[in-house]
CSV table of C-alpha atoms in Angstrom, one decimal:
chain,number,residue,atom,x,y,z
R,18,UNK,CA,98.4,52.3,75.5
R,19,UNK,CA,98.0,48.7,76.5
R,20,UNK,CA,97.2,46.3,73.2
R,21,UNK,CA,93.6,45.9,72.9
R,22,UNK,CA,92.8,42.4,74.3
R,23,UNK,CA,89.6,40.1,74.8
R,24,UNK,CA,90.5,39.5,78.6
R,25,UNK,CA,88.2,38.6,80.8
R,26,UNK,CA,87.8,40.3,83.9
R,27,UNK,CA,89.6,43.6,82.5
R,28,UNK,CA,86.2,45.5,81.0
R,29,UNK,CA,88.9,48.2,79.4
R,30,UNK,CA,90.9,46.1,77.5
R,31,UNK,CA,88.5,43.9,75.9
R,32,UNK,CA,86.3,47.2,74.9
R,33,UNK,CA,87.4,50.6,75.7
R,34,UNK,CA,89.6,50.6,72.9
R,35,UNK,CA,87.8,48.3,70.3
R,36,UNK,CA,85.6,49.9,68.1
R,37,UNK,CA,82.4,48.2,67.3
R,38,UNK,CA,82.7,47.4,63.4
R,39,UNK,CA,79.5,44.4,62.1
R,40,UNK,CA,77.6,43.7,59.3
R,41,UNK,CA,74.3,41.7,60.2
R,42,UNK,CA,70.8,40.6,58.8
R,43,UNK,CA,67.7,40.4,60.5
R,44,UNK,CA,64.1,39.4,59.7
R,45,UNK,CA,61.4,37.2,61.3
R,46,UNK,CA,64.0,34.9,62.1
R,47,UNK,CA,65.7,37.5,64.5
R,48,UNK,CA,68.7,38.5,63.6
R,49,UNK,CA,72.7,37.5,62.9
R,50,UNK,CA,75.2,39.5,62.8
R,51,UNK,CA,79.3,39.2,62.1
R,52,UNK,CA,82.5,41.2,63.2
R,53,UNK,CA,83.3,43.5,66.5
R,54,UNK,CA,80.6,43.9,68.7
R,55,UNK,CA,78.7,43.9,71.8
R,56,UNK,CA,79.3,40.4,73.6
R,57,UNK,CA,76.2,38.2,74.3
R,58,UNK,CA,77.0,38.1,78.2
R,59,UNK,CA,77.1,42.4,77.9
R,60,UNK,CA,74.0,42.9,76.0
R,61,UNK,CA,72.1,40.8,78.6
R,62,UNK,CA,74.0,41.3,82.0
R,63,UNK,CA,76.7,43.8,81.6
R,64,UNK,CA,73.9,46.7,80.2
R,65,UNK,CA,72.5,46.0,84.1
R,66,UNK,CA,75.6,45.2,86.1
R,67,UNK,CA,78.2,47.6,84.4
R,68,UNK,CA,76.8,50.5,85.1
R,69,UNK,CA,79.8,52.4,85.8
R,70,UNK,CA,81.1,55.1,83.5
R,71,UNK,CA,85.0,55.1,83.5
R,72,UNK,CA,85.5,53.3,86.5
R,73,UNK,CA,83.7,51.6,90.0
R,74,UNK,CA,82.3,48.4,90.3
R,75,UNK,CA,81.2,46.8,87.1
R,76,UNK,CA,80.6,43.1,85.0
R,77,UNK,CA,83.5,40.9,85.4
R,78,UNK,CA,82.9,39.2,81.3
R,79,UNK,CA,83.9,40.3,78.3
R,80,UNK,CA,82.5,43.7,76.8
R,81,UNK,CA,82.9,44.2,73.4
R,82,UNK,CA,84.4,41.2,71.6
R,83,UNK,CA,85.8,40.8,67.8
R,84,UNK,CA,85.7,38.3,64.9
R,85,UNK,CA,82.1,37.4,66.8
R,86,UNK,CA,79.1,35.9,65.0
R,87,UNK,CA,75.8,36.7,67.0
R,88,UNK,CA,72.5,35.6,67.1
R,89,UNK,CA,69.9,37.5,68.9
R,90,UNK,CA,65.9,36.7,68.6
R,91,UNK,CA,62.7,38.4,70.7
R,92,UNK,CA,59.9,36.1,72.2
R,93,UNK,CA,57.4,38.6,74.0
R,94,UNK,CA,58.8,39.6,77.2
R,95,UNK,CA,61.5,37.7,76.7
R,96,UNK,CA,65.1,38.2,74.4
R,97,UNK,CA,67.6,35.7,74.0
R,98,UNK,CA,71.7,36.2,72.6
R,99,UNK,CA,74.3,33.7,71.1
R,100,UNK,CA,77.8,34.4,70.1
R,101,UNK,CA,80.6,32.5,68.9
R,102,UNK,CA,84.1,34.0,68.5
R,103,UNK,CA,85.9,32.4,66.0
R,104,UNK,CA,89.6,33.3,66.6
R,105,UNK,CA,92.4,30.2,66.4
R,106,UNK,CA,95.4,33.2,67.1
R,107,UNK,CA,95.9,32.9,70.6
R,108,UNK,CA,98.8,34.6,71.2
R,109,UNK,CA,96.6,38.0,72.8
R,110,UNK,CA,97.4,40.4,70.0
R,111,UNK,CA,94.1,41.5,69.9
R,112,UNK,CA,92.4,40.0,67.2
R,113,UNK,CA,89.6,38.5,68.8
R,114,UNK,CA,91.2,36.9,72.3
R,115,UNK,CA,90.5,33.3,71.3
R,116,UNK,CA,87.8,30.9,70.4
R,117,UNK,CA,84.5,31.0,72.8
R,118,UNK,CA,81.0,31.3,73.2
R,119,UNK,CA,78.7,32.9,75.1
R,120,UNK,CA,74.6,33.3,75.4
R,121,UNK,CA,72.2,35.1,77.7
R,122,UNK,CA,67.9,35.8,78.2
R,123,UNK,CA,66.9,38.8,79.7
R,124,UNK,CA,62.8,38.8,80.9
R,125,UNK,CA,60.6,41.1,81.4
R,126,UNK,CA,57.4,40.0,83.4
R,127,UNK,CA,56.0,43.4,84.1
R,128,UNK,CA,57.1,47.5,82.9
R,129,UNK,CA,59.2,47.5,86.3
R,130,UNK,CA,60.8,44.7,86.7
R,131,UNK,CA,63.7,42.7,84.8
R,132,UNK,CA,65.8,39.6,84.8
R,133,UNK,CA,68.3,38.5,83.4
R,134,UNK,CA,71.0,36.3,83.4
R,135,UNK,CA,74.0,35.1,81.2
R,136,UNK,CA,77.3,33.1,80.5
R,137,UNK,CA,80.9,32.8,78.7
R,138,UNK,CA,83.1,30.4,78.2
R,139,UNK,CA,86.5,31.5,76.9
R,140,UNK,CA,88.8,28.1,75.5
R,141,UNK,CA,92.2,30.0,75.3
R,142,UNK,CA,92.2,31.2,78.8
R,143,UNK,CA,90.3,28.0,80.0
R,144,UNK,CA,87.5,31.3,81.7
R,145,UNK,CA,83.7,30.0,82.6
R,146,UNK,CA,81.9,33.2,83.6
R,147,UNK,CA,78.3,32.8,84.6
R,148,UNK,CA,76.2,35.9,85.8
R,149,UNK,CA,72.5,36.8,87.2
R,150,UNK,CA,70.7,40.0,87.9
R,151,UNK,CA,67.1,41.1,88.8
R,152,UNK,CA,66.4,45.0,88.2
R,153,UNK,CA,63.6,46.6,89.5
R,154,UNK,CA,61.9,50.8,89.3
R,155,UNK,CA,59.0,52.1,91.4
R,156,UNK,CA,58.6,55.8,92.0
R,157,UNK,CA,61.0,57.1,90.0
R,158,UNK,CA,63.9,54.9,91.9
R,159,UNK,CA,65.5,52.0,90.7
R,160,UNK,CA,67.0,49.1,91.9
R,161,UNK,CA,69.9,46.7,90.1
R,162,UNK,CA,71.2,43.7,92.2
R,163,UNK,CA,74.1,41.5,90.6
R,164,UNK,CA,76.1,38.7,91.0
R,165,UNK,CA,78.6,36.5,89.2
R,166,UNK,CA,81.0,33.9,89.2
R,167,UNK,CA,84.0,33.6,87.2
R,168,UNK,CA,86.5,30.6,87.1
R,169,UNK,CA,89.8,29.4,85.1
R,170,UNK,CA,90.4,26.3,85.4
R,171,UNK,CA,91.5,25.0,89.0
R,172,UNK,CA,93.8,28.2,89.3
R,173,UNK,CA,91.0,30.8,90.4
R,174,UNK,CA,87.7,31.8,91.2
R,175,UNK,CA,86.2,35.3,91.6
R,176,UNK,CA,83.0,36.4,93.2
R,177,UNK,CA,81.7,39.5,92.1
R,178,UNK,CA,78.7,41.0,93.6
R,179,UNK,CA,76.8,44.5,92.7
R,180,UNK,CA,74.2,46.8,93.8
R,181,UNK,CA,73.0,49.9,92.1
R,182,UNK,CA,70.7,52.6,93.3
R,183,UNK,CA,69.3,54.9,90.6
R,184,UNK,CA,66.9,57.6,90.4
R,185,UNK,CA,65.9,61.0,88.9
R,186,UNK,CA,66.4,64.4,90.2
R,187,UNK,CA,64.9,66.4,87.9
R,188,UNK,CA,64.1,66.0,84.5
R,189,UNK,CA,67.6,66.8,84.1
R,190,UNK,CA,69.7,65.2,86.4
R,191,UNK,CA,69.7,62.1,87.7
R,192,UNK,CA,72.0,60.2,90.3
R,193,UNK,CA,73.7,57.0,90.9
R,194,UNK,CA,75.5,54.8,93.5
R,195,UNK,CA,76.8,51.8,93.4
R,196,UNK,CA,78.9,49.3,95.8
R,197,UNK,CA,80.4,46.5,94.5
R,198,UNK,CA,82.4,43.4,96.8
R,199,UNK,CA,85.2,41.4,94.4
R,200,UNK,CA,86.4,38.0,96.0
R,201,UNK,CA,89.2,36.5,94.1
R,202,UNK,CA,90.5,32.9,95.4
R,203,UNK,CA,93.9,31.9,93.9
R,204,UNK,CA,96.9,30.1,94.5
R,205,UNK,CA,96.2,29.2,98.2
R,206,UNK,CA,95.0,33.1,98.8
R,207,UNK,CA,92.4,35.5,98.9
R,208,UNK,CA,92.1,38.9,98.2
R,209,UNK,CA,88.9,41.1,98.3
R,210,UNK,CA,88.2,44.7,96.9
R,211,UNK,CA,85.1,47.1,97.8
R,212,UNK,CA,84.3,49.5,95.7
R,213,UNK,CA,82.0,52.4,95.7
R,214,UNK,CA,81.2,54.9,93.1
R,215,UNK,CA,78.6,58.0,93.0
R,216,UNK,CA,77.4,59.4,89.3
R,217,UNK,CA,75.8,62.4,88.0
R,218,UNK,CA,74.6,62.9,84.6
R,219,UNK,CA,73.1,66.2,83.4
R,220,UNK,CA,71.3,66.0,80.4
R,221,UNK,CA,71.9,69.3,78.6
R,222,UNK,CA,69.2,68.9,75.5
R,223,UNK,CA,70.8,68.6,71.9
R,224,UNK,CA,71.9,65.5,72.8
R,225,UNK,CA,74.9,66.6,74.9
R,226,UNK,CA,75.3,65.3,78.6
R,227,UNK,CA,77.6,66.4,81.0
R,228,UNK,CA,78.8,63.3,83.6
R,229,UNK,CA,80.8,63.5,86.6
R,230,UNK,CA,81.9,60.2,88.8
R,231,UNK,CA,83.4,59.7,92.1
R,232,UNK,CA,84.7,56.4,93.0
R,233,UNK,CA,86.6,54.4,95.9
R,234,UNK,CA,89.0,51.1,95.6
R,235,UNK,CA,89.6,49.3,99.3
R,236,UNK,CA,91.9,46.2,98.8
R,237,UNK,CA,92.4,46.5,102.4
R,238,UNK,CA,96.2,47.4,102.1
R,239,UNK,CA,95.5,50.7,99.7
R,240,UNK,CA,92.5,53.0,99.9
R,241,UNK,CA,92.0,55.2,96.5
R,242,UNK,CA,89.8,57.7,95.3
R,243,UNK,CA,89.1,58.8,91.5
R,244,UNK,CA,87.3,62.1,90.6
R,245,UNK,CA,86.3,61.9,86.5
R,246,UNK,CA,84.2,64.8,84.9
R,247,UNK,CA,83.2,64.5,80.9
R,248,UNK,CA,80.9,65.7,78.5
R,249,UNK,CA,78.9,63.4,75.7
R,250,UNK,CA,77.6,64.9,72.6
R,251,UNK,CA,75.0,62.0,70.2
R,252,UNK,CA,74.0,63.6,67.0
């Protein structure tokens, strides 16, 4: 297995394999908390864009971050997140990928419909990642549209835009598809990737679900298909 690393752009290896591990306080002040955790840019934009399961379109920024101080505060409809990580190791073993920052504000005018929008800055890898997203439900269907922009320093520039189609069967089952386009401009080239991904999850009661995902990768010079069935048990 890969070393666990804070990259950006590679959603499995700055989370998948990091365990969440934080001590925090909160009050009427909001709340601060220190060590492994959710990433300010996730908790605002990645909870909407990344809505993938094990694989299919999903947030280009960072996931789950370590050695991260976060601050994260509620103003009506609206909720704000800071982070800092604090790492001066930069030699990708995993300890926290670097020093950077990060913040985002998710709003909520109305029950149905959402907005958000956030941004991370990365020093080590020289990685400004900036990202919007407006959700919206009516009659049991709902509607995520994403986009983001991600650059390191004059060598590339990525593109990534998402849209999400939700809705429930029954009280059960419900259904999701998603397409996603991926633009990457770098070193005098471009490449692009399309990606589509259908999921089920079956809620079971208990607190088990059983999930099943389809998804499809065209670079335009390989077409690939991935069929992934699990199970999820929260007690």
């Amino acid at each position: 297995m890969d070393d666990d690393k804070h990259s950006h752009g590679e959603v499995n290896k700055s989370g998948l394999n990091r365990l969440l591990a934080f001590v925090g306080l909160s009050g009427p002040f909001g709340s601060v908390s220190l060590g492994q955790q959710w990433s300010a840019y996730f908790q605002n934009l990645g909870t909407h864009a990344s809505l993938n399961i094990i694989n299919g379109p999903g947030q280009i920024g960072p996931f789950r971050t370590g050695n991260t101080v976060k601050y994260s505060n509620n103003f009506g409809p609206v909720s704000m997140t800071l982070d800092a990580r604090i790492d001066d190791d930069g030699d990708g073993d995993g300890d926290g990928g670097g020093n950077g920052f990060g913040g985002g504000v998710t709003v909520t005018p109305m029950d149905n419909v959402t907005l958000a929008g956030a941004f991370d800055s990365n020093d080590d890898s020289d990685t400004d990642i900036m990202g919007v997203a407006g959700i919206m439900g009516f009659g049991g269907i709902t509607v995520t549209v994403a986009h983001e922009q991600s650059e390191t320093g004059d060598a590339s520039e990525t593109n990534n835009t998402l849209l999400w189609l939700g809705a429930g069967i029954t009280d059960q089952l419900s259904l999701t598809v998603g397409y996603g386009t991926k633009e990457t401009e770098a070193g005098g080239s471009t490449t692009e990737k399309d990606e589509l991904a259908l999921i089920g999850v079956l809620n079971m009661g208990g607190g088990l679900k059983l999930w099943g995902q389809f998804h499809n990768a065209d670079t335009g010079t390989s077409d690939a298909d991935t069929i992934a069935l699990g199970m999820r048990l929260d007690f």
